[in-house]
N, CA, C and O atoms as a MOPAC input file, in Angstrom:
PM7 MOZYME 1SCF
protein

 N    -12.73300 1   -11.24500 1    16.01600 1
 C    -12.82700 1   -12.72200 1    16.32100 1
 C    -12.26000 1   -12.88000 1    17.64700 1
 O    -11.05400 1   -12.92900 1    17.88900 1
 N    -13.08700 1   -12.94800 1    18.38600 1
 C    -12.26800 1   -13.09400 1    19.80800 1
 C    -12.36800 1   -14.55100 1    20.32700 1
 O    -11.67000 1   -14.78600 1    21.31300 1
 N    -13.10400 1   -15.55700 1    19.84200 1
 C    -13.03600 1   -16.79000 1    20.36800 1
 C    -12.28400 1   -17.86300 1    19.46400 1
 O    -12.24100 1   -19.04800 1    19.79700 1
 N    -11.72300 1   -17.40400 1    18.35700 1
 C    -11.11700 1   -18.45000 1    17.49600 1
 C     -9.70300 1   -18.91400 1    17.96600 1
 O     -8.98400 1   -18.13000 1    18.58600 1
 N     -9.34300 1   -20.05200 1    17.70600 1
 C     -8.14100 1   -20.64900 1    18.20700 1
 C     -6.86500 1   -20.23300 1    17.20000 1
 O     -5.69600 1   -20.15900 1    17.58000 1
 N     -7.28000 1   -20.00800 1    16.00000 1
 C     -6.29500 1   -19.60600 1    14.90300 1
 C     -6.72700 1   -18.24700 1    14.41100 1
 O     -7.83000 1   -17.78100 1    14.69400 1
 N     -5.77800 1   -17.57900 1    13.62200 1
 C     -6.02000 1   -16.52300 1    13.07300 1
 C     -6.88500 1   -16.55800 1    11.81800 1
 O     -6.64900 1   -17.48400 1    11.04200 1
 N     -7.77600 1   -15.76400 1    11.52000 1
 C     -8.56300 1   -15.83100 1    10.30800 1
 C     -7.70500 1   -15.90400 1     9.08700 1
 O     -8.07800 1   -16.60800 1     8.14900 1
 N     -6.67800 1   -15.29000 1     9.02800 1
 C     -5.77200 1   -15.25400 1     7.65400 1
 C     -4.80500 1   -16.25300 1     7.93000 1
 O     -3.74700 1   -16.09500 1     7.32000 1
 N     -4.87200 1   -17.22100 1     8.66500 1
 C     -3.75600 1   -18.04500 1     8.76700 1
 C     -3.59700 1   -19.17500 1     7.56400 1
 O     -2.58200 1   -19.83500 1     7.34300 1
 N     -4.56700 1   -19.22000 1     7.00700 1
 C     -4.78700 1   -20.29200 1     5.78100 1
 C     -5.50300 1   -19.63700 1     4.64100 1
 O     -6.24100 1   -18.67200 1     4.83900 1
 N     -5.30900 1   -20.11600 1     3.50700 1
 C     -5.77000 1   -19.69600 1     2.12000 1
 C     -7.36500 1   -19.54100 1     2.37400 1
 O     -7.87200 1   -18.42000 1     2.41200 1
 N     -8.03900 1   -20.58400 1     2.52400 1
 C     -9.51900 1   -20.66400 1     2.83900 1
 C    -10.04900 1   -19.67300 1     3.81900 1
 O    -11.15300 1   -19.19800 1     3.54800 1
 N     -9.48900 1   -19.30000 1     4.84900 1
 C     -9.65600 1   -18.30200 1     5.78900 1
 C     -9.60500 1   -16.96500 1     5.25600 1
 O    -10.45500 1   -16.11600 1     5.52200 1
 N     -8.37500 1   -16.72500 1     4.32500 1
 C     -8.39100 1   -15.46200 1     3.77500 1
 C     -9.49600 1   -15.22800 1     2.56700 1
 O     -9.93000 1   -14.09000 1     2.38500 1
 N     -9.89100 1   -16.20900 1     1.83600 1
 C    -10.80800 1   -16.19200 1     1.08600 1
 C    -12.12300 1   -15.85800 1     1.71400 1
 O    -12.90000 1   -15.11200 1     1.11700 1
 N    -12.41500 1   -16.35300 1     2.85400 1
 C    -13.69400 1   -16.21600 1     3.47300 1
 C    -13.77000 1   -14.82500 1     3.96900 1
 O    -14.84200 1   -14.22200 1     3.91400 1
 N    -12.65400 1   -14.25100 1     4.47300 1
 C    -12.53300 1   -12.74800 1     5.05000 1
 C    -12.94500 1   -11.83800 1     3.78900 1
 O    -13.79500 1   -10.95500 1     3.90400 1
 N    -12.29500 1   -12.10700 1     2.59500 1
 C    -12.43100 1   -11.25400 1     1.38200 1
 C    -13.86600 1   -11.34000 1     1.00700 1
 O    -14.49700 1   -10.29200 1     0.86900 1
 N    -14.42600 1   -12.46400 1     0.83400 1
 C    -15.76600 1   -12.73000 1     0.28800 1
 C    -17.00300 1   -11.94400 1     1.19100 1
 O    -17.91000 1   -11.28500 1     0.68400 1
 N    -16.80400 1   -12.18200 1     2.63800 1
 C    -17.66600 1   -11.67200 1     3.36200 1
 C    -17.55100 1   -10.10500 1     3.52600 1
 O    -18.54000 1    -9.41600 1     3.77500 1
 N    -16.39400 1    -9.63300 1     3.38300 1
 C    -16.20900 1    -8.21000 1     3.23800 1
 C    -16.77100 1    -7.61400 1     1.97500 1
 O    -17.46600 1    -6.59800 1     1.95200 1
 N    -16.40700 1    -8.34500 1     0.90100 1
 C    -16.90000 1    -7.92100 1    -0.49600 1
 C    -18.55800 1    -7.80800 1    -0.60800 1
 O    -19.17800 1    -6.86200 1    -1.09300 1
 N    -19.12600 1    -9.05400 1    -0.01700 1
 C    -20.49000 1    -9.15800 1    -0.11600 1
 C    -21.29600 1    -8.19800 1     0.93500 1
 O    -22.52500 1    -8.13100 1     0.89600 1
 N    -20.57100 1    -7.51600 1     1.80700 1
 C    -21.13000 1    -6.32700 1     2.75800 1
 C    -21.95900 1    -7.24100 1     3.81000 1
 O    -22.98100 1    -6.75200 1     4.29200 1
 N    -21.58300 1    -8.48400 1     4.16600 1
 C    -22.16600 1    -9.27700 1     5.02400 1
 C    -21.68700 1    -8.79700 1     6.52500 1
 O    -22.50000 1    -8.46000 1     7.38600 1
 N    -20.41500 1    -8.80900 1     6.70600 1
 C    -19.52000 1    -8.36400 1     7.63100 1
 C    -20.14500 1    -9.02900 1     9.14300 1
 O    -20.75300 1    -8.32200 1     9.94600 1
 N    -19.89400 1   -10.40900 1     9.35000 1
 C    -20.30400 1   -10.95000 1    10.44200 1
 C    -19.65800 1   -10.38800 1    11.72000 1
 O    -18.48600 1   -10.01000 1    11.72400 1
 N    -20.38500 1   -10.34700 1    12.71200 1
 C    -19.88400 1    -9.75500 1    14.08300 1
 C    -19.54100 1   -10.73800 1    15.16200 1
 O    -18.45700 1   -11.31900 1    15.20100 1
 N    -20.56300 1   -10.91300 1    16.09300 1
 C    -20.29600 1   -11.71100 1    17.13300 1
 C    -20.45600 1   -13.22500 1    16.68900 1
 O    -19.61900 1   -14.04100 1    17.07400 1
 N    -21.50600 1   -13.61000 1    15.89500 1
 C    -21.68900 1   -15.00600 1    15.67000 1
 C    -21.08900 1   -15.20400 1    14.26200 1
 O    -21.39000 1   -14.39700 1    13.38300 1
 N    -20.26900 1   -16.21900 1    14.00100 1
 C    -19.68900 1   -16.49700 1    12.81400 1
 C    -19.78100 1   -18.14100 1    12.57400 1
 O    -19.75600 1   -18.94600 1    13.50500 1
 N    -19.89300 1   -18.50400 1    11.17200 1
 C    -19.85000 1   -20.13300 1    11.16000 1
 C    -18.41100 1   -20.45000 1    11.40600 1
 O    -17.49800 1   -19.66200 1    11.15900 1
 N    -18.24800 1   -21.72600 1    11.93900 1
 C    -16.92500 1   -22.17500 1    11.99100 1
 C    -16.55800 1   -23.18100 1    11.08100 1
 O    -15.36600 1   -23.32600 1    10.81200 1
 N    -17.59500 1   -24.04800 1    10.46300 1
 C    -17.14000 1   -25.09100 1     9.67500 1
 C    -17.21300 1   -24.56600 1     8.23300 1
 O    -17.75300 1   -23.50300 1     7.92800 1
 N    -16.59500 1   -25.45000 1     7.33600 1
 C    -16.47100 1   -25.07800 1     6.02600 1
 C    -17.86100 1   -25.02100 1     5.40700 1
 O    -18.20700 1   -24.17000 1     4.58700 1
 N    -18.65200 1   -26.04000 1     5.88900 1
 C    -20.04800 1   -26.30200 1     5.36700 1
 C    -20.84800 1   -25.00600 1     5.76400 1
 O    -21.57500 1   -24.46300 1     4.93200 1
 N    -20.72500 1   -24.57000 1     6.89300 1
 C    -21.41200 1   -23.31000 1     7.43800 1
 C    -20.80200 1   -22.01000 1     6.58600 1
 O    -21.55900 1   -21.10100 1     6.24500 1
 N    -19.59100 1   -21.99000 1     6.31500 1
 C    -18.96800 1   -20.83300 1     5.52100 1
 C    -19.43800 1   -20.92500 1     4.08500 1
 O    -19.61400 1   -19.89900 1     3.42900 1
 N    -19.65300 1   -22.18500 1     3.55800 1
 C    -20.15000 1   -22.29600 1     2.20800 1
 C    -21.78100 1   -21.79800 1     1.96700 1
 O    -22.26600 1   -21.06200 1     1.10800 1
 N    -22.36700 1   -22.49500 1     3.05100 1
 C    -23.86400 1   -22.16800 1     3.09000 1
 C    -23.94800 1   -20.38200 1     3.09600 1
 O    -24.63400 1   -19.82200 1     2.24100 1
 N    -23.26900 1   -19.66900 1     4.02200 1
 C    -23.21500 1   -18.19500 1     4.14900 1
 C    -22.71000 1   -17.62400 1     2.81300 1
 O    -23.28300 1   -16.65200 1     2.32000 1
 N    -21.77500 1   -18.13300 1     2.28100 1
 C    -21.37300 1   -17.43200 1     0.84400 1
 C    -22.38000 1   -17.70800 1    -0.36900 1
 O    -22.61000 1   -16.86000 1    -1.23100 1
 N    -22.85000 1   -18.74900 1    -0.35000 1
 C    -24.03600 1   -18.93400 1    -1.29100 1
 C    -25.17800 1   -18.06900 1    -1.01900 1
 O    -25.61000 1   -17.43300 1    -1.98000 1
 N    -25.68900 1   -17.94300 1    -0.00400 1
 C    -26.60700 1   -17.02100 1     0.51700 1
 C    -26.32900 1   -15.50900 1     0.23200 1
 O    -27.15200 1   -14.68200 1    -0.16000 1
 N    -25.13200 1   -15.33100 1     0.47900 1
 C    -24.74700 1   -13.85800 1     0.17500 1
 C    -24.65900 1   -13.59100 1    -1.28100 1
 O    -24.93500 1   -12.48100 1    -1.73500 1
 N    -24.27100 1   -14.60800 1    -2.03900 1
 C    -24.20600 1   -14.22300 1    -3.57300 1
 C    -25.45200 1   -14.25700 1    -3.98800 1
 O    -25.76300 1   -13.37400 1    -4.78800 1
 N    -26.38300 1   -15.13600 1    -3.63200 1
 C    -27.91700 1   -15.16000 1    -4.14100 1
 C    -28.31200 1   -13.79400 1    -3.68900 1
 O    -28.85300 1   -13.10400 1    -4.55400 1
 N    -28.14700 1   -13.25400 1    -2.48500 1
 C    -28.88600 1   -12.01900 1    -2.22800 1
 C    -28.30700 1   -10.98300 1    -3.02400 1
 O    -29.07000 1   -10.15000 1    -3.51200 1
 N    -26.93800 1   -10.89200 1    -3.25600 1
 C    -26.50100 1    -9.88700 1    -4.16700 1
 C    -26.91200 1    -9.87400 1    -5.56300 1
 O    -27.16800 1    -8.83100 1    -6.16400 1
 N    -26.97100 1   -10.99900 1    -6.05900 1
 C    -27.69600 1   -10.88300 1    -7.58800 1
 C    -29.04400 1   -10.68200 1    -7.53500 1
 O    -29.51800 1   -10.08600 1    -8.50300 1
 N    -29.97500 1   -11.10000 1    -6.45500 1
 C    -31.35300 1   -10.72900 1    -6.52500 1
 C    -31.45900 1    -9.27800 1    -6.43300 1
 O    -32.32800 1    -8.67900 1    -7.06500 1
 N    -30.47400 1    -8.57500 1    -5.54700 1
 C    -30.58400 1    -7.09200 1    -5.39600 1
 C    -30.27500 1    -6.47000 1    -6.75300 1
 O    -30.91400 1    -5.51400 1    -7.19100 1
 N    -29.26300 1    -7.05500 1    -7.40100 1
 C    -29.19100 1    -6.25500 1    -8.77100 1
 C    -30.13900 1    -6.47300 1    -9.88200 1
 O    -30.41200 1    -5.59900 1   -10.70500 1
 N    -30.62000 1    -7.63500 1    -9.87900 1
 C    -31.97900 1    -7.68900 1   -10.67400 1
 C    -33.02400 1    -6.82800 1   -10.32000 1
 O    -33.63400 1    -6.16700 1   -11.16100 1
 N    -33.30300 1    -6.79400 1    -8.93200 1
 C    -34.54000 1    -5.88900 1    -8.53100 1
 C    -34.00900 1    -4.42700 1    -8.85600 1
 O    -34.89000 1    -3.59100 1    -9.05800 1
 N    -32.82500 1    -4.04800 1    -8.92600 1
 C    -32.33800 1    -2.73400 1    -9.29400 1
 C    -32.78600 1    -2.41800 1   -10.59400 1
 O    -33.30000 1    -1.31800 1   -10.79400 1
 N    -32.65100 1    -3.28800 1   -11.55800 1
 C    -32.91300 1    -3.20000 1   -12.83900 1
 C    -34.49700 1    -3.15700 1   -13.29500 1
 O    -34.96500 1    -2.46000 1   -14.19600 1
 N    -35.13600 1    -3.99400 1   -12.52200 1
 C    -36.47500 1    -4.07700 1   -12.59800 1
 C    -36.95100 1    -2.66700 1   -12.16000 1
 O    -37.70900 1    -2.11600 1   -12.95900 1
 N    -36.70400 1    -2.13100 1   -11.26600 1
 C    -37.18400 1    -0.76900 1   -10.75200 1
 C    -36.71600 1     0.21500 1   -11.71600 1
 O    -37.53700 1     1.05600 1   -12.08200 1
 N    -35.55800 1     0.25400 1   -12.18000 1
 C    -35.28300 1     1.21800 1   -13.16100 1
 C    -35.91000 1     1.08200 1   -14.38900 1
 O    -36.05900 1     2.11000 1   -15.04800 1
 N    -36.35900 1    -0.10300 1   -14.89000 1
 C    -37.21500 1    -0.15900 1   -16.05800 1
 C    -38.56600 1     0.32600 1   -15.69600 1
 O    -39.17600 1     0.98900 1   -16.53500 1
 N    -39.15300 1     0.05400 1   -14.44900 1
 C    -40.53500 1     0.53600 1   -14.19700 1
 C    -40.49500 1     1.99000 1   -14.33300 1
 O    -41.31900 1     2.58700 1   -15.02600 1
 N    -39.45900 1     2.63900 1   -13.62200 1
 C    -39.50800 1     4.07400 1   -13.43400 1
 C    -39.27400 1     4.75000 1   -14.87800 1
 O    -39.73300 1     5.88200 1   -15.03300 1
 N    -38.65100 1     4.18900 1   -15.85000 1
 C    -38.56600 1     4.72700 1   -17.16100 1
 C    -39.77800 1     4.55900 1   -17.89300 1
 O    -40.13800 1     5.45200 1   -18.66100 1
 N    -40.48400 1     3.46400 1   -17.73800 1
 C    -41.69600 1     3.15000 1   -18.35800 1
 C    -42.85500 1     4.16500 1   -17.86600 1
 O    -43.72200 1     4.66600 1   -18.58200 1
 N    -42.67600 1     4.34500 1   -16.53400 1
 C    -43.78700 1     5.31700 1   -15.88000 1
 C    -43.62400 1     6.71700 1   -16.53000 1
 O    -44.60800 1     7.36500 1   -16.88600 1
 N    -42.32600 1     7.17300 1   -16.67700 1
 C    -41.94900 1     8.46000 1   -16.97500 1
 C    -42.35900 1     8.62200 1   -18.49600 1
 O    -42.68900 1     9.72100 1   -18.94200 1
 N    -42.32100 1     7.39500 1   -19.32600 1
 C    -42.66400 1     7.34200 1   -20.71900 1
 C    -44.27200 1     7.70000 1   -20.82900 1
 O    -44.80500 1     8.48500 1   -21.61400 1
 N    -44.87700 1     6.89700 1   -19.81600 1
 C    -46.26800 1     6.92700 1   -20.00800 1
 C    -46.89400 1     8.59300 1   -19.51900 1
 O    -47.89500 1     9.12700 1   -19.99600 1
 N    -46.17000 1     9.05700 1   -18.67000 1
 C    -46.52000 1    10.47400 1   -18.18400 1
 C    -46.32400 1    11.38500 1   -19.31700 1
 O    -47.17900 1    12.23300 1   -19.56700 1
 N    -45.23500 1    11.26700 1   -20.03500 1
 C    -44.91700 1    12.16800 1   -21.19500 1
 C    -45.90000 1    11.91400 1   -22.42400 1
 O    -46.31700 1    12.84400 1   -23.11400 1
 N    -46.21800 1    10.65000 1   -22.63100 1
 C    -47.25100 1    10.43300 1   -23.69000 1
 C    -48.59300 1    10.95500 1   -23.25900 1
 O    -49.25800 1    11.59400 1   -24.07400 1
 N    -48.97500 1    10.77100 1   -22.23400 1
 C    -50.25800 1    11.20200 1   -21.87000 1
 C    -50.37400 1    12.65200 1   -21.73400 1
 O    -51.47900 1    13.18000 1   -21.86000 1
 N    -49.29600 1    13.35800 1   -21.48000 1
 C    -49.20700 1    14.84700 1   -21.45100 1
 C    -49.47200 1    15.39900 1   -22.77200 1
 O    -50.25300 1    16.30400 1   -23.06200 1
 N    -48.68400 1    14.70100 1   -23.55100 1
 C    -48.73400 1    15.09800 1   -25.23300 1
 C    -50.19200 1    14.90100 1   -25.55200 1
 O    -50.79100 1    15.87000 1   -26.01900 1
 N    -50.80200 1    13.83600 1   -25.37300 1
 C    -52.04200 1    13.50900 1   -25.82400 1
 C    -53.10100 1    14.56400 1   -25.30800 1
 O    -53.89200 1    15.07500 1   -26.10100 1
 N    -53.10000 1    14.86600 1   -24.02500 1
 C    -53.95600 1    16.00700 1   -23.50600 1
 C    -53.68800 1    17.19100 1   -24.17400 1
 O    -54.63300 1    17.85600 1   -24.59700 1
 N    -52.45500 1    17.58400 1   -24.34700 1
 C    -52.07400 1    18.92400 1   -24.97300 1
 C    -52.74200 1    18.81300 1   -26.39300 1
 O    -53.54400 1    19.65900 1   -26.79000 1
 N    -52.40300 1    17.83600 1   -27.05300 1
 C    -52.83000 1    17.62100 1   -28.67400 1
 C    -54.47200 1    17.69400 1   -28.62000 1
 O    -55.05000 1    18.40500 1   -29.44200 1
 N    -55.17400 1    16.99100 1   -27.69700 1
 C    -56.60600 1    16.93300 1   -27.85400 1
 C    -57.32600 1    18.17600 1   -27.15100 1
 O    -58.55500 1    18.22200 1   -27.09500 1
 N    -56.53700 1    19.15500 1   -26.63100 1
 C    -57.10500 1    20.42700 1   -26.04400 1
 C    -56.72500 1    21.63700 1   -26.77200 1
 O    -57.51200 1    22.58000 1   -26.85600 1
 N    -55.31000 1    21.66800 1   -27.42000 1
 C    -54.90600 1    22.93100 1   -27.96700 1
 C    -54.85100 1    22.94800 1   -29.60800 1
 O    -55.00600 1    23.90300 1   -30.36900 1
 N    -54.57300 1    21.54800 1   -29.89900 1
 C    -54.21300 1    21.36500 1   -31.39100 1
 C    -55.35200 1    21.01000 1   -32.24500 1
 O    -55.13400 1    20.46700 1   -33.32800 1
 N    -56.55000 1    21.26700 1   -31.85800 1
 C    -57.77500 1    20.74000 1   -32.46400 1
 C    -58.77200 1    21.88800 1   -32.48400 1
 O    -58.76600 1    22.81100 1   -31.66900 1
 N    -59.65200 1    21.74200 1   -33.52000 1
 C    -60.59400 1    22.87000 1   -33.58400 1
 C    -61.69200 1    22.66700 1   -32.71100 1
 O    -62.09800 1    23.60500 1   -32.02500 1
 N    -62.25000 1    21.48000 1   -32.65800 1
 C    -63.20000 1    21.06100 1   -31.56100 1
 C    -62.78400 1    20.06200 1   -30.58700 1
 O    -62.34700 1    18.96800 1   -30.94300 1
 N    -62.90700 1    20.40600 1   -29.36800 1
 C    -62.37700 1    19.48800 1   -28.25500 1
 C    -63.44500 1    18.19600 1   -27.99200 1
 O    -64.62500 1    18.35900 1   -27.68300 1
 N    -62.86300 1    17.02700 1   -28.15700 1
 C    -63.54200 1    15.88200 1   -27.66500 1
 C    -63.28100 1    15.81600 1   -26.21300 1
 O    -62.15900 1    15.50400 1   -25.81300 1
 N    -64.21400 1    16.08100 1   -25.42400 1
 C    -64.06800 1    16.02600 1   -23.93100 1
 C    -63.80500 1    14.58700 1   -23.42000 1
 O    -63.09500 1    14.35000 1   -22.44300 1
 N    -64.44000 1    13.64200 1   -24.16400 1
 C    -64.28700 1    12.20400 1   -23.71000 1
 C    -62.87400 1    11.77600 1   -23.97900 1
 O    -62.32800 1    11.07600 1   -23.12600 1
 N    -62.26300 1    12.09100 1   -24.99200 1
 C    -60.81500 1    11.74300 1   -25.18800 1
 C    -59.96800 1    12.44300 1   -24.21600 1
 O    -59.05000 1    11.81100 1   -23.69500 1
 N    -60.17700 1    13.74500 1   -23.89200 1
 C    -59.46400 1    14.47700 1   -22.93500 1
 C    -59.43700 1    13.68500 1   -21.68900 1
 O    -58.38800 1    13.30300 1   -21.17000 1
 N    -60.75700 1    13.41900 1   -21.16600 1
 C    -60.85700 1    12.86900 1   -19.89900 1
 C    -60.27300 1    11.53300 1   -19.89100 1
 O    -59.75700 1    11.16400 1   -18.83600 1
 N    -60.26900 1    10.68700 1   -20.97500 1
 C    -59.74800 1     9.27900 1   -21.02300 1
 C    -58.13100 1     9.55400 1   -20.76000 1
 O    -57.52000 1     8.92200 1   -19.89800 1
 N    -57.55200 1    10.48700 1   -21.53000 1
 C    -56.23600 1    10.67800 1   -21.38800 1
 C    -55.64000 1    11.32100 1   -20.03400 1
 O    -54.49100 1    11.12300 1   -19.63800 1
 N    -56.62800 1    12.14600 1   -19.37000 1
 C    -56.27300 1    12.55200 1   -18.11900 1
 C    -56.32200 1    11.42200 1   -16.95100 1
 O    -55.60400 1    11.42100 1   -15.95100 1
 N    -57.34300 1    10.43700 1   -17.29000 1
 C    -57.26000 1     9.18800 1   -16.24400 1
 C    -56.08100 1     8.50500 1   -16.55700 1
 O    -55.44100 1     8.04800 1   -15.60900 1
 N    -55.66100 1     8.34300 1   -17.70000 1
 C    -54.47200 1     7.46500 1   -17.97400 1
 C    -53.05800 1     8.34800 1   -17.34400 1
 O    -52.09900 1     7.82700 1   -16.77400 1
 N    -53.22400 1     9.62000 1   -17.59400 1
 C    -52.17200 1    10.45900 1   -17.07700 1
 C    -51.98400 1    10.31900 1   -15.58200 1
 O    -50.87000 1    10.19200 1   -15.07400 1
 N    -53.13400 1    10.34600 1   -14.88400 1
 C    -53.15100 1    10.11100 1   -13.32900 1
 C    -52.75200 1     8.59000 1   -13.07400 1
 O    -51.98500 1     8.44700 1   -12.12200 1
 N    -53.05500 1     7.64600 1   -13.61600 1
 C    -52.70500 1     6.44400 1   -13.45800 1
 C    -51.19300 1     6.23700 1   -13.72100 1
 O    -50.58700 1     5.52100 1   -12.92400 1
 N    -50.45100 1     6.85000 1   -14.86400 1
 C    -49.14900 1     6.73400 1   -14.81600 1
 C    -48.32500 1     7.51700 1   -13.95200 1
 O    -47.13000 1     7.25300 1   -13.81700 1
 N    -48.92100 1     8.53100 1   -13.31600 1
 C    -48.13500 1     9.31700 1   -12.25500 1
 C    -48.12600 1     8.25700 1   -10.83200 1
 O    -47.21200 1     8.24500 1   -10.00700 1
 N    -49.24900 1     7.47200 1   -10.78100 1
 C    -49.36900 1     6.75300 1    -9.39700 1
 C    -49.03100 1     5.42800 1    -9.62800 1
 O    -49.35200 1     4.55800 1    -8.81900 1
 N    -48.25100 1     5.11000 1   -10.92200 1
 C    -47.67200 1     3.75200 1   -10.92400 1
 C    -46.37200 1     3.47500 1    -9.90800 1
 O    -45.84700 1     2.36200 1    -9.86600 1

């Protein structure tokens, strides 16, 4: 903070501002908000971004687990319809092969 008149930790609100910006990994450099209103908007924006990143992480994790389950299911059904039956139904095998490839490319 090269242009500030007072030290950033000189008051309680300045210390809270420094902690929250560091915690949210925003880490402003050359341009920083000077007013309490500007700091509040920046904090709310940082909190909203952090929450949305957490939610997106859970959605991606769920999608990956779902895709993996689909791959395993279709692999089993291909094996079952080719190796564990006396007469192979090629239409079923092709259907499960298509679903298998779709599950891989999700």
